[in-house]
Amino acid sequence: MKTIDIPPVTGPGFAADAELDDRAVRVELRGTADIPAKNRLDEFITRLHRQAVLAGVSQVNVDFMKLDFMNSSCLKTMVSWIMDVRELPAASQYRICFRSNRDILWQRRSLNALKCFADAIVTIEA
Amino acid sequence: MRHCDYIELSFRPNVELVSMVRRFVSDFYSRLLHDEDTISRVALATHELLENAVKYSTDRESRIRVDFVSDSLVVRTWNQATTDKLVQLKQAFAEMAAEPDPVVHYYGLMVRNARLTDGSGLGLARIRAEADMTLDLDIDGDVACIKAVTNLAEVSS
């Protein structure tokens, strides 16, 4: 059975972790993704993408349920990640499914923007 | 009376305090407006504008004011900035003015800036497209004032 090696992000204000679940990676982001969290998020997503490709997963599920806010710098990290997936050979591409929190209203707008940006790769689960 | 209700802060924060201000603005206007969508959009604009003001302030001081003006809720930030940064701001606003569709402009910047390593370059476009707010820039000497406005005409307070 394949495993992934992605150390969780901990620390003040923001946390993230990932685990392999069958053919998908389950990711959870929590807290506030803003400038203080930016470098940690970048490192986490870079490693996540590399491991997802190595593991040959078909999907990465990203849980935003406990994500209070994401600034534009961290949103750009998501955009860059989606671009990385889009630039993979078709056979290596995977889908990214964001699970949003209906009560956190910015998520609907920001995730819709990501979906419109890359409709073939991004799905949203409300 | 809506026009009496405002917040103004002038301080020397670091970027870690921006989220605290966003939450404060959100809580403050939750008491005055019964419109979670507007509050969420104003909170987003507050965060993006103040983060930029703090990040680029040359004297570390930033100022933010959120208030009712007629039937609008207005977020304004002020900060001193370098000449280069003021030129960049003018260019960013000129680009926005040249593309009347906020969403088209936003997606275009996403593609163009995806590989940027210094900043996102998305903050202002995000306010316009996601928060559905109009933006204005006023430069007085070396001080930049950015204003984000949302209309409340159809919202009951």
Short mmCIF file of C-alpha atoms in Angstrom, two decimals:
data_model
loop_
_atom_site.label_atom_id
_atom_site.label_comp_id
_atom_site.label_asym_id
_atom_site.label_seq_id
_atom_site.Cartn_x
_atom_site.Cartn_y
_atom_site.Cartn_z
CA MET A 1 0.00 0.00 0.00
CA LYS A 2 1.31 3.43 -0.96
CA THR A 3 1.81 6.08 1.63
CA ILE A 4 2.58 9.77 1.45
CA ASP A 5 5.13 11.74 3.39
CA ILE A 6 3.74 15.19 4.06
CA PRO A 7 4.53 16.63 7.48
CA PRO A 8 1.56 18.47 8.98
CA VAL A 9 1.69 22.24 9.26
CA THR A 10 1.26 23.44 12.79
CA GLY A 11 1.75 26.76 14.47
CA PRO A 12 -0.07 29.91 15.42
CA GLY A 13 -3.13 30.69 13.40
CA PHE A 14 -2.88 28.09 10.68
CA ALA A 15 -2.63 24.33 10.37
CA ALA A 16 -2.77 21.77 7.58
CA ASP A 17 -2.42 18.03 7.25
CA ALA A 18 -2.77 15.37 4.60
CA GLU A 19 -3.20 11.63 4.42
CA LEU A 20 -3.61 9.08 1.67
CA ASP A 21 -7.02 7.48 1.58
CA ASP A 22 -7.27 4.73 -1.04
CA ARG A 23 -6.73 6.51 -4.40
CA ALA A 24 -7.22 10.02 -3.07
CA VAL A 25 -5.39 12.36 -0.74
CA ARG A 26 -7.41 13.95 2.01
CA VAL A 27 -6.23 17.43 3.03
CA GLU A 28 -7.54 19.67 5.75
CA LEU A 29 -6.71 23.38 6.11
CA ARG A 30 -7.63 25.14 9.36
CA GLY A 31 -7.46 28.65 10.77
CA THR A 32 -6.35 31.72 8.82
CA ALA A 33 -4.24 31.46 5.68
CA ASP A 34 -2.65 34.89 5.45
CA ILE A 35 0.86 36.36 5.24
CA PRO A 36 2.17 34.70 8.43
CA ALA A 37 1.01 31.33 7.05
CA LYS A 38 2.10 31.86 3.44
CA ASN A 39 5.52 30.17 3.49
CA ARG A 40 4.20 27.18 5.43
CA LEU A 41 1.29 26.79 3.00
CA ASP A 42 3.62 27.04 -0.01
CA GLU A 43 5.91 24.31 1.34
CA PHE A 44 2.95 22.13 2.22
CA ILE A 45 1.32 22.44 -1.21
CA THR A 46 4.61 21.89 -3.06
CA ARG A 47 5.19 18.68 -1.13
CA LEU A 48 1.55 17.64 -1.50
CA HIS A 49 1.66 18.00 -5.28
CA ARG A 50 4.93 16.05 -5.54
CA GLN A 51 3.59 13.25 -3.36
CA ALA A 52 0.24 13.14 -5.14
CA VAL A 53 2.00 12.66 -8.47
CA LEU A 54 4.32 10.00 -7.05
CA ALA A 55 1.39 8.13 -5.52
CA GLY A 56 -0.58 8.37 -8.77
CA VAL A 57 -3.75 9.54 -7.07
CA SER A 58 -6.82 10.45 -9.05
CA GLN A 59 -8.06 13.12 -6.69
CA VAL A 60 -7.04 15.40 -3.83
CA ASN A 61 -9.87 16.39 -1.49
CA VAL A 62 -9.25 19.68 0.28
CA ASP A 63 -11.41 20.41 3.32
CA PHE A 64 -12.01 24.13 3.95
CA MET A 65 -14.64 23.55 6.66
CA LYS A 66 -12.43 25.01 9.39
CA LEU A 67 -10.64 27.57 7.24
CA ASP A 68 -11.66 30.97 8.61
CA PHE A 69 -10.00 33.10 5.94
CA MET A 70 -7.59 32.94 3.03
CA ASN A 71 -5.88 36.06 1.69
CA SER A 72 -5.01 36.66 -1.95
CA SER A 73 -1.38 35.56 -1.51
CA CYS A 74 -2.48 32.15 -0.25
CA LEU A 75 -5.24 31.99 -2.86
CA LYS A 76 -2.51 32.48 -5.43
CA THR A 77 -0.78 29.43 -3.96
CA MET A 78 -3.93 27.47 -4.88
CA VAL A 79 -3.86 28.99 -8.39
CA SER A 80 -0.20 28.01 -8.85
CA TRP A 81 -0.98 24.49 -7.64
CA ILE A 82 -3.84 24.17 -10.12
CA MET A 83 -1.50 25.39 -12.88
CA ASP A 84 1.03 22.73 -11.83
CA VAL A 85 -1.64 20.05 -12.18
CA ARG A 86 -2.78 21.44 -15.51
CA GLU A 87 0.77 21.31 -16.86
CA LEU A 88 1.18 17.61 -16.05
CA PRO A 89 0.81 15.02 -18.82
CA ALA A 90 -2.87 14.09 -19.05
CA ALA A 91 -2.28 10.64 -17.56
CA SER A 92 -0.71 12.14 -14.43
CA GLN A 93 -3.28 14.83 -13.80
CA TYR A 94 -5.57 14.57 -10.81
CA ARG A 95 -8.68 16.42 -9.77
CA ILE A 96 -8.87 18.80 -6.84
CA CYS A 97 -12.13 18.79 -4.89
CA PHE A 98 -12.66 21.61 -2.39
CA ARG A 99 -15.14 21.01 0.41
CA SER A 100 -16.54 24.38 1.46
CA ASN A 101 -18.32 25.67 4.53
CA ARG A 102 -21.65 27.29 3.63
CA ASP A 103 -21.46 29.55 6.68
CA ILE A 104 -18.13 31.10 5.66
CA LEU A 105 -19.29 33.23 2.79
CA TRP A 106 -15.99 34.25 1.16
CA GLN A 107 -15.34 30.57 0.42
CA ARG A 108 -18.18 30.35 -2.08
CA ARG A 109 -16.87 33.30 -4.08
CA SER A 110 -13.20 32.32 -3.94
CA LEU A 111 -13.77 28.67 -4.72
CA ASN A 112 -16.10 29.56 -7.58
CA ALA A 113 -13.29 31.70 -8.95
CA LEU A 114 -10.90 28.74 -8.75
CA LYS A 115 -13.44 26.48 -10.43
CA CYS A 116 -14.02 28.94 -13.26
CA PHE A 117 -10.26 29.27 -13.61
CA ALA A 118 -9.81 25.50 -14.08
CA ASP A 119 -13.17 23.84 -14.55
CA ALA A 120 -11.65 20.56 -15.79
CA ILE A 121 -9.59 20.12 -12.63
CA VAL A 122 -11.52 21.76 -9.79
CA THR A 123 -14.78 20.65 -8.25
CA ILE A 124 -16.56 22.10 -5.22
CA GLU A 125 -18.48 20.16 -2.64
CA ALA A 126 -20.70 22.39 -0.50
CA MET B 1 -28.21 56.85 11.94
CA ARG B 2 -25.91 55.03 9.59
CA HIS B 3 -23.66 58.01 8.90
CA CYS B 4 -22.61 58.15 12.57
CA ASP B 5 -21.27 54.63 12.60
CA TYR B 6 -17.68 54.21 11.60
CA ILE B 7 -14.36 52.73 12.61
CA GLU B 8 -11.05 54.47 12.18
CA LEU B 9 -7.70 53.10 13.25
CA SER B 10 -4.32 54.69 12.80
CA PHE B 11 -1.57 52.46 14.02
CA ARG B 12 1.71 50.69 13.43
CA PRO B 13 0.63 47.12 13.11
CA ASN B 14 2.48 44.14 11.77
CA VAL B 15 0.84 41.83 9.26
CA GLU B 16 -0.09 39.39 11.99
CA LEU B 17 -2.59 41.92 13.35
CA VAL B 18 -4.45 42.36 10.07
CA SER B 19 -6.67 39.35 10.75
CA MET B 20 -7.55 40.83 14.12
CA VAL B 21 -8.75 44.02 12.43
CA ARG B 22 -10.73 42.02 9.85
CA ARG B 23 -12.52 40.15 12.64
CA PHE B 24 -13.16 43.39 14.53
CA VAL B 25 -14.66 45.08 11.47
CA SER B 26 -16.78 42.01 10.85
CA ASP B 27 -18.05 41.94 14.45
CA PHE B 28 -18.64 45.72 14.51
CA TYR B 29 -20.80 45.72 11.38
CA SER B 30 -22.62 42.57 12.41
CA ARG B 31 -24.24 44.78 15.05
CA LEU B 32 -25.28 47.38 12.50
CA LEU B 33 -26.19 45.42 9.39
CA HIS B 34 -28.31 42.33 9.05
CA ASP B 35 -26.59 41.28 5.89
CA GLU B 36 -23.95 38.61 6.30
CA ASP B 37 -23.01 38.76 2.64
CA THR B 38 -22.14 42.46 2.76
CA ILE B 39 -20.24 42.01 6.02
CA SER B 40 -18.24 39.16 4.51
CA ARG B 41 -17.38 41.22 1.42
CA VAL B 42 -16.36 44.24 3.47
CA ALA B 43 -14.25 42.01 5.73
CA LEU B 44 -12.45 40.65 2.67
CA ALA B 45 -11.76 44.16 1.38
CA THR B 46 -10.59 45.23 4.83
CA HIS B 47 -8.08 42.40 4.99
CA GLU B 48 -6.71 42.81 1.49
CA LEU B 49 -6.40 46.62 1.65
CA LEU B 50 -4.93 46.73 5.14
CA GLU B 51 -2.46 43.93 4.42
CA ASN B 52 -1.18 45.90 1.41
CA ALA B 53 -1.05 49.13 3.42
CA VAL B 54 0.97 47.46 6.17
CA LYS B 55 3.22 45.61 3.78
CA TYR B 56 4.16 48.65 1.71
CA SER B 57 4.09 51.42 4.31
CA THR B 58 7.44 53.19 4.37
CA ASP B 59 6.99 54.59 7.88
CA ARG B 60 5.27 51.44 9.22
CA GLU B 61 2.14 53.46 9.93
CA SER B 62 -1.19 52.55 8.34
CA ARG B 63 -4.66 53.98 8.67
CA ILE B 64 -8.01 52.40 7.95
CA ARG B 65 -11.49 53.85 8.07
CA VAL B 66 -14.73 51.98 7.44
CA ASP B 67 -17.87 54.07 7.35
CA PHE B 68 -21.24 54.71 5.82
CA VAL B 69 -21.34 57.34 3.10
CA SER B 70 -24.85 57.93 1.80
CA ASP B 71 -26.10 54.49 0.81
CA SER B 72 -22.66 52.93 0.63
CA LEU B 73 -20.25 51.24 2.97
CA VAL B 74 -16.73 52.47 2.32
CA VAL B 75 -13.37 50.97 3.30
CA ARG B 76 -10.39 53.31 3.00
CA THR B 77 -6.74 52.72 3.80
CA TRP B 78 -3.85 55.16 3.79
CA ASN B 79 -0.13 54.53 3.84
CA GLN B 80 3.08 56.23 2.82
CA ALA B 81 4.73 54.43 -0.07
CA THR B 82 7.82 54.59 -2.22
CA THR B 83 7.67 56.29 -5.61
CA ASP B 84 8.05 52.90 -7.30
CA LYS B 85 5.13 51.46 -5.36
CA LEU B 86 2.95 54.48 -6.18
CA VAL B 87 3.75 54.03 -9.86
CA GLN B 88 2.82 50.32 -9.61
CA LEU B 89 -0.45 51.24 -7.93
CA LYS B 90 -1.29 53.72 -10.69
CA GLN B 91 -0.55 51.05 -13.28
CA ALA B 92 -2.73 48.53 -11.46
CA PHE B 93 -5.64 50.97 -11.40
CA ALA B 94 -5.12 51.89 -15.05
CA GLU B 95 -5.31 48.18 -15.95
CA MET B 96 -8.52 47.83 -13.97
CA ALA B 97 -10.02 50.84 -15.70
CA ALA B 98 -9.11 49.34 -19.08
CA GLU B 99 -11.01 46.10 -18.35
CA PRO B 100 -14.59 46.89 -17.37
CA ASP B 101 -15.42 43.27 -16.51
CA PRO B 102 -13.98 42.60 -13.02
CA VAL B 103 -14.12 38.82 -13.46
CA VAL B 104 -12.28 38.83 -16.80
CA HIS B 105 -9.61 41.07 -15.28
CA TYR B 106 -9.31 38.83 -12.19
CA TYR B 107 -8.93 35.60 -14.16
CA GLY B 108 -6.42 37.25 -16.46
CA LEU B 109 -4.30 38.22 -13.47
CA MET B 110 -4.56 34.69 -12.06
CA VAL B 111 -2.96 33.33 -15.21
CA ARG B 112 -0.37 36.08 -15.46
CA ASN B 113 0.62 36.09 -11.79
CA ALA B 114 0.52 32.37 -11.03
CA ARG B 115 4.29 32.15 -11.10
CA LEU B 116 4.98 35.42 -9.27
CA THR B 117 7.26 34.95 -6.28
CA ASP B 118 6.80 38.38 -4.73
CA GLY B 119 3.21 39.01 -3.71
CA SER B 120 0.12 37.81 -5.50
CA GLY B 121 -0.88 40.90 -7.44
CA LEU B 122 -4.45 39.67 -6.98
CA GLY B 123 -5.68 41.62 -3.96
CA LEU B 124 -7.29 44.59 -5.68
CA ALA B 125 -8.78 42.49 -8.47
CA ARG B 126 -10.14 40.08 -5.88
CA ILE B 127 -11.92 42.92 -4.07
CA ARG B 128 -13.46 44.07 -7.33
CA ALA B 129 -14.46 40.62 -8.60
CA GLU B 130 -15.22 38.60 -5.46
CA ALA B 131 -16.34 41.34 -3.09
CA ASP B 132 -18.15 43.17 -5.89
CA MET B 133 -16.80 46.54 -4.72
CA THR B 134 -15.65 49.51 -6.76
CA LEU B 135 -12.12 50.78 -6.17
CA ASP B 136 -10.51 54.19 -6.34
CA LEU B 137 -6.97 55.42 -5.83
CA ASP B 138 -6.04 58.87 -4.55
CA ILE B 139 -2.40 59.86 -4.19
CA ASP B 140 -1.45 62.89 -2.12
CA GLY B 141 2.30 63.42 -2.04
CA ASP B 142 3.74 60.08 -0.98
CA VAL B 143 0.52 58.86 0.64
CA ALA B 144 -1.73 56.40 -1.17
CA CYS B 145 -5.40 56.21 -0.25
CA ILE B 146 -7.34 53.27 -1.66
CA LYS B 147 -11.10 53.25 -1.37
CA ALA B 148 -13.41 50.25 -1.79
CA VAL B 149 -17.15 50.92 -1.97
CA THR B 150 -20.21 48.70 -1.86
CA ASN B 151 -23.72 49.97 -2.33
CA LEU B 152 -26.21 49.32 0.47
CA ALA B 153 -29.23 50.76 -1.26
CA GLU B 154 -31.12 47.50 -1.12
CA VAL B 155 -29.99 46.48 2.35
CA SER B 156 -32.00 47.24 5.45
CA SER B 157 -30.04 48.14 8.55
#
